[in-house]
Short mmCIF file of C-alpha atoms in Angstrom, two decimals:
data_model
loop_
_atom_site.label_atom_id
_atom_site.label_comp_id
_atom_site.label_asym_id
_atom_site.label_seq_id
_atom_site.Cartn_x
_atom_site.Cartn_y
_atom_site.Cartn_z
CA UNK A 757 173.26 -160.52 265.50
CA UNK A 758 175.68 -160.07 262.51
CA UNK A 759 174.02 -160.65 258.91
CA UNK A 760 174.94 -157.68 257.95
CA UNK A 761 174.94 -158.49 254.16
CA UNK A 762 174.07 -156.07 251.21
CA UNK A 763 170.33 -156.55 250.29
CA UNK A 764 171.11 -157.06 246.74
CA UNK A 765 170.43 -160.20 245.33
CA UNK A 766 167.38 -161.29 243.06
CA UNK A 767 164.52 -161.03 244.98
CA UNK A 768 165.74 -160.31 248.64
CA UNK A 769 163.19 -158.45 249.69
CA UNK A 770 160.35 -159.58 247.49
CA UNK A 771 157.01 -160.13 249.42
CA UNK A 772 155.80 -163.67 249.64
CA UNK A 773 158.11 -164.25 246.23
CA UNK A 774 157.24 -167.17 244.75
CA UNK A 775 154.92 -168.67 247.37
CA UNK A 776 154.44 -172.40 246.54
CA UNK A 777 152.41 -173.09 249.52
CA UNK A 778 149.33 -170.39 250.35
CA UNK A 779 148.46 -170.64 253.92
CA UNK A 780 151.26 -172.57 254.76
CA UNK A 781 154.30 -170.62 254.71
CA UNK A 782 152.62 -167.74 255.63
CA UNK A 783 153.78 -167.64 259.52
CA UNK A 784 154.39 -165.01 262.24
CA UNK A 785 158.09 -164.68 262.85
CA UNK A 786 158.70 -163.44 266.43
CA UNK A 787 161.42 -162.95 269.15
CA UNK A 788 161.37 -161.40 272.83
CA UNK A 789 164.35 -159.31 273.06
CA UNK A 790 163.79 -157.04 276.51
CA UNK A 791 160.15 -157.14 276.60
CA UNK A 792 160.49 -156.09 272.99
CA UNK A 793 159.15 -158.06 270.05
CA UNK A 794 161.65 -158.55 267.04
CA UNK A 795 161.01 -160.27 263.61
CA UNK A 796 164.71 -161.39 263.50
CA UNK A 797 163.99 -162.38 259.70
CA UNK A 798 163.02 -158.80 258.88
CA UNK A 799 166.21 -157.33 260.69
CA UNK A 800 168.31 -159.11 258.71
CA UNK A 801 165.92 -158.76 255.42
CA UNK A 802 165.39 -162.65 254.74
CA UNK A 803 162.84 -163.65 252.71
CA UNK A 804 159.59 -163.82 253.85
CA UNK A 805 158.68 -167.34 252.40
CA UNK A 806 161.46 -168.86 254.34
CA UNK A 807 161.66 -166.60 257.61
CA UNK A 808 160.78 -169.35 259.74
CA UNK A 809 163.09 -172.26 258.35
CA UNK A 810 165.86 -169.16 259.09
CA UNK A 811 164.55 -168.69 262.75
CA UNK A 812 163.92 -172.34 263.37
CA UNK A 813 168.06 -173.36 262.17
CA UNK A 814 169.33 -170.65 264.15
CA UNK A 815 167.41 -171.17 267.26
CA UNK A 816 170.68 -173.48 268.31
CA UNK A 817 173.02 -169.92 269.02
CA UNK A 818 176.72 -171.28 268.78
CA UNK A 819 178.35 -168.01 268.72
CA UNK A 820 180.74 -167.60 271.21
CA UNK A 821 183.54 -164.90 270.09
CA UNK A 822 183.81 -161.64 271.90
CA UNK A 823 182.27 -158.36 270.25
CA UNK A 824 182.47 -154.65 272.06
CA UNK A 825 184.06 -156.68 274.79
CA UNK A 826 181.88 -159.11 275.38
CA UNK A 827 181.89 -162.80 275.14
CA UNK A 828 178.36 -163.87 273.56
CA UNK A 829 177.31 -166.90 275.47
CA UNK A 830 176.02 -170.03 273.28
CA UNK A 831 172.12 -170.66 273.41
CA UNK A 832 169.52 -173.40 272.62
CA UNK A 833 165.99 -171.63 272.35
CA UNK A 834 164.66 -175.25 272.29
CA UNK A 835 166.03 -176.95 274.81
CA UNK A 836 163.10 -178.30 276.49
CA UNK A 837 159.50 -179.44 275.24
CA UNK A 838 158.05 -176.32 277.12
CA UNK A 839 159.96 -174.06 274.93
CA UNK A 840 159.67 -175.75 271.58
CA UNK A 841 155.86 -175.76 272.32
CA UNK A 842 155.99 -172.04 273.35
CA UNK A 843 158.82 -171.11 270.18
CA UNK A 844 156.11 -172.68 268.03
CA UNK A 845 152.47 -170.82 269.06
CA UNK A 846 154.48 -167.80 269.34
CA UNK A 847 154.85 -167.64 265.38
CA UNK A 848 151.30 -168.80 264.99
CA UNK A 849 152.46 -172.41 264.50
CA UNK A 850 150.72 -174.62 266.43
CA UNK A 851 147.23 -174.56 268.20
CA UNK A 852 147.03 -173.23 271.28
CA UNK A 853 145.68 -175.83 273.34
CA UNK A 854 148.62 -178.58 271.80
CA UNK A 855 150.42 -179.82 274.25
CA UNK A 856 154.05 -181.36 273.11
CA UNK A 857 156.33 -183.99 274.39
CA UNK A 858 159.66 -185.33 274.89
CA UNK A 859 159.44 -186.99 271.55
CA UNK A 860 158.40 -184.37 269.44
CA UNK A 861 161.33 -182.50 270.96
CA UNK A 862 163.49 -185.27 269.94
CA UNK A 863 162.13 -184.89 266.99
CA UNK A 864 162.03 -181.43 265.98
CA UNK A 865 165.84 -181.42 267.64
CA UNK A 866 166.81 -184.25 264.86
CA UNK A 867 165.28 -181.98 262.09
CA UNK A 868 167.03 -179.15 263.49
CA UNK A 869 170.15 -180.98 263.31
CA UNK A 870 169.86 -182.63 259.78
CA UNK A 871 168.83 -178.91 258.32
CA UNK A 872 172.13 -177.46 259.78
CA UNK A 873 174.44 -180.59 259.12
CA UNK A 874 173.53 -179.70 255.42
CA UNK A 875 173.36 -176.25 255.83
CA UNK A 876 177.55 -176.54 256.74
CA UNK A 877 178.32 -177.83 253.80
CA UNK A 878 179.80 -176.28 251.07
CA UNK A 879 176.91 -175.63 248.66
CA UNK A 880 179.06 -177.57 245.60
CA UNK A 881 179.38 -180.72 248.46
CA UNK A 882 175.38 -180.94 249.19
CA UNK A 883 174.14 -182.77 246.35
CA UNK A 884 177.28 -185.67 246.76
CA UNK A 885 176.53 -186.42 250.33
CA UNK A 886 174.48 -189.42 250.46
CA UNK A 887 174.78 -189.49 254.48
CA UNK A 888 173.29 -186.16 255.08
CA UNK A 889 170.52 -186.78 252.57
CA UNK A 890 169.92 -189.53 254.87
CA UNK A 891 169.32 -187.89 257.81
CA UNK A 892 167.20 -185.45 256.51
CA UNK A 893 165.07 -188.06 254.80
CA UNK A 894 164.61 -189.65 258.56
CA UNK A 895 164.15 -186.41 260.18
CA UNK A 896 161.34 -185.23 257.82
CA UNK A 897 159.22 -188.48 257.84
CA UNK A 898 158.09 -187.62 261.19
CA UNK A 899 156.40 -184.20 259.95
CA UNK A 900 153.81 -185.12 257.31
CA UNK A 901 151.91 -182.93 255.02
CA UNK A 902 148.57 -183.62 253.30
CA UNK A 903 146.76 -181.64 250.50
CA UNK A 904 143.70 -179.44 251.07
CA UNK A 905 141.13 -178.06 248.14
CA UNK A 906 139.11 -175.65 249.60
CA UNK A 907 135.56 -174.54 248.55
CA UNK A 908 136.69 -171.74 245.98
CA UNK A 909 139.38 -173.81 244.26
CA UNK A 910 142.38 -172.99 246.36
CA UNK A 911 144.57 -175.51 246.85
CA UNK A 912 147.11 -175.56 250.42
CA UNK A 913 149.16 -177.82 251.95
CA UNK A 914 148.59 -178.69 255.75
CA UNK A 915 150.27 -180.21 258.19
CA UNK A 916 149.90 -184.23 259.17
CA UNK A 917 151.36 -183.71 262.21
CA UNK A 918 150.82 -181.96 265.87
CA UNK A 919 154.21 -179.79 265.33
CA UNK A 920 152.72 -178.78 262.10
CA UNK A 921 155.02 -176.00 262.09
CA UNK A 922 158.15 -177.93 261.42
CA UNK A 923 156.14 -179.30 258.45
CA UNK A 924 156.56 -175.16 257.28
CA UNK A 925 160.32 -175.51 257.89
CA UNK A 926 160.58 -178.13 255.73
CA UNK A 927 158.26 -176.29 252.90
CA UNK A 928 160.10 -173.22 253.08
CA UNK A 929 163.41 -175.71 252.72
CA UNK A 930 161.69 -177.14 249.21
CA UNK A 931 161.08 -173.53 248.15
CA UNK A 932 164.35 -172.72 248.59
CA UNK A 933 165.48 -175.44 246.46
CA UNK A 934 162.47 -174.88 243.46
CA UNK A 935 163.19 -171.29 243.07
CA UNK A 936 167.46 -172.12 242.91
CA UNK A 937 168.45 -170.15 245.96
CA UNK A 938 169.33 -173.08 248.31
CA UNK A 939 172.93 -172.30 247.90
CA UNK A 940 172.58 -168.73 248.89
CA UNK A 941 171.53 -170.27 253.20
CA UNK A 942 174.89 -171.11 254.26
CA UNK A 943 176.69 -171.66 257.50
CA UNK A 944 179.04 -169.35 258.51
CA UNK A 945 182.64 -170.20 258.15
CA UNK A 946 184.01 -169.00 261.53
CA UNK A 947 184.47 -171.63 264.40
CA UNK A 948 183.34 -169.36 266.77
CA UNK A 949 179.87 -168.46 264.75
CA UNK A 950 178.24 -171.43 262.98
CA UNK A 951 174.92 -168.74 262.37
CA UNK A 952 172.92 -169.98 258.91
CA UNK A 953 172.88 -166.79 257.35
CA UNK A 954 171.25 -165.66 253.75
CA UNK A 955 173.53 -164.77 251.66
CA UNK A 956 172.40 -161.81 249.39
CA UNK A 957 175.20 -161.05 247.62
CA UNK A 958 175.12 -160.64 243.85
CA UNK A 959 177.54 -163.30 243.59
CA UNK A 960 176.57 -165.40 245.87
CA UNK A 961 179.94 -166.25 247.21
CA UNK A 962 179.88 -165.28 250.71
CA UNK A 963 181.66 -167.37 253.70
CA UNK A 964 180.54 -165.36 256.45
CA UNK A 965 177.47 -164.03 258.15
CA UNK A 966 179.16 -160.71 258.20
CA UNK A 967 182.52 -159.69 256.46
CA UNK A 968 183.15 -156.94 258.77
CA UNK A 969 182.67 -159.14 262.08
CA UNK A 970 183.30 -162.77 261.22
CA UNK A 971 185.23 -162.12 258.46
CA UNK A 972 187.57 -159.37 259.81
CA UNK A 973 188.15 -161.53 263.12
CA UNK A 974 189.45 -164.37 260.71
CA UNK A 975 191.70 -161.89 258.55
CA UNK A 976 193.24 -160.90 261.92
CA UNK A 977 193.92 -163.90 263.19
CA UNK A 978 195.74 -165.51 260.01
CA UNK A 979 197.85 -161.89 259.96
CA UNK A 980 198.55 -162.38 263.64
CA UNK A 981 199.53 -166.50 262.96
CA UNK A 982 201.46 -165.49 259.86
CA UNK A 983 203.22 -162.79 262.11
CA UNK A 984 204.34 -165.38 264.65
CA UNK A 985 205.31 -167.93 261.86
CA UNK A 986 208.12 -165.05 260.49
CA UNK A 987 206.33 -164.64 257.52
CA UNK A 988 207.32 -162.07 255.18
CA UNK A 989 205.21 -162.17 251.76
CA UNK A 990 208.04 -163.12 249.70
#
């Protein structure tokens, strides 16, 4: 993986920062990597109250450039109702007796979609996009949520639907925007990444997941193009 960005923006690494939604966000980010479990959201020091909208985006792996002399192969962690219904209990997401079909895969793969068609945008391009705000509007009417008071006072948000844990993607994607750091989830600007990455730089100006992979890949190849174009600097 490669978002290897500097942990320094406001409230990186902040526990449950902000949490909008008790009991709802609140979810078990896991991965299998060689019998190994991996909370690819802590690796990469996301924050917690949106580590599974980060997971769920980038469980469509597009990456396909070659790294220590290998060429990483593309992946689709959801690319059958088995799987989305497995990807799901595994981060505590869904009961464990649901049973999901090829709708809600359509579905949750139309969600997916929308979230990352906006995510590719340039941040200043989001808000002007009527067409993408569009699809996301269709794509999140199929994953309700309803509000909950429980006996001491507490007030949650739970889900309407069977893939209630979409419903969390799409709560994690409104705290994003309520606590200003929607602009900081980007896509990265390599043709041969597309990863969503957080971008924790003071600034906030990042265009790749990682400057010193992505980003020194795309240096190289405009030196080598400018090379073969006779350029000179003058």
């Amino acid at each position: 993986m490669n978002d290897n960005a500097s942990n320094d923006a406001p409230g990186a690494n902040n526990k449950h920062e902000q949490i909008l939604f008790t009991g709802v966000i609140e979810v078990n980010q896991q991965k299998c990597y060689a019998s190994v479990t991996m909370h690819l959201s802590e690796k990469f020091s996301v924050p917690d109250d949106i580590a599974l909208l980060y997971d769920f985006v980038n469980s469509l792996d597009l990456r396909r450039y070659v790294e220590g002399g290998q060429v990483h192969v593309p992946d689709d962690e959801l690319d059958s109702a088995a799987k989305l219904q497995a990807w799901l209990r595994n981060r505590g997401a869904i009961a464990k007796k649901a049973t999901l079909s090829a709708q809600d895969l359509g579905r949750a793969l139309a969600l997916r979609d929308a979230l990352r068609s906006f995510l590719q945008l340039a941040p200043a391009e989001r808000a002007a996009d009527a067409a993408i705000a569009a699809q996301i509007n269709a794509a999140a009417a199929h994953f309700p949520m309803t509000l909950a008071m429980g006996k001491a006072g507490a007030i949650t948000l739970q889900s309407g639907s069977l893939t209630g844990g979409l419903s969390r993607v799409l709560a994690e994607f409104y705290q994003l925007s309520v606590t200003d750091r929607l602009d900081r989830m980007k896509m990265c600007a390599s043709d041969e990444c597309s990863w969503i990455f957080y971008d924790r730089s003071k600034p906030g100006n990042r265009r790749w997941c990682s400057s010193t992979l992505c980003g020194n890949r795309e240096k190289i190849r405009v030196y080598r193009n400018r090379q073969k174009q006779g350029y000179t600097g003058d």
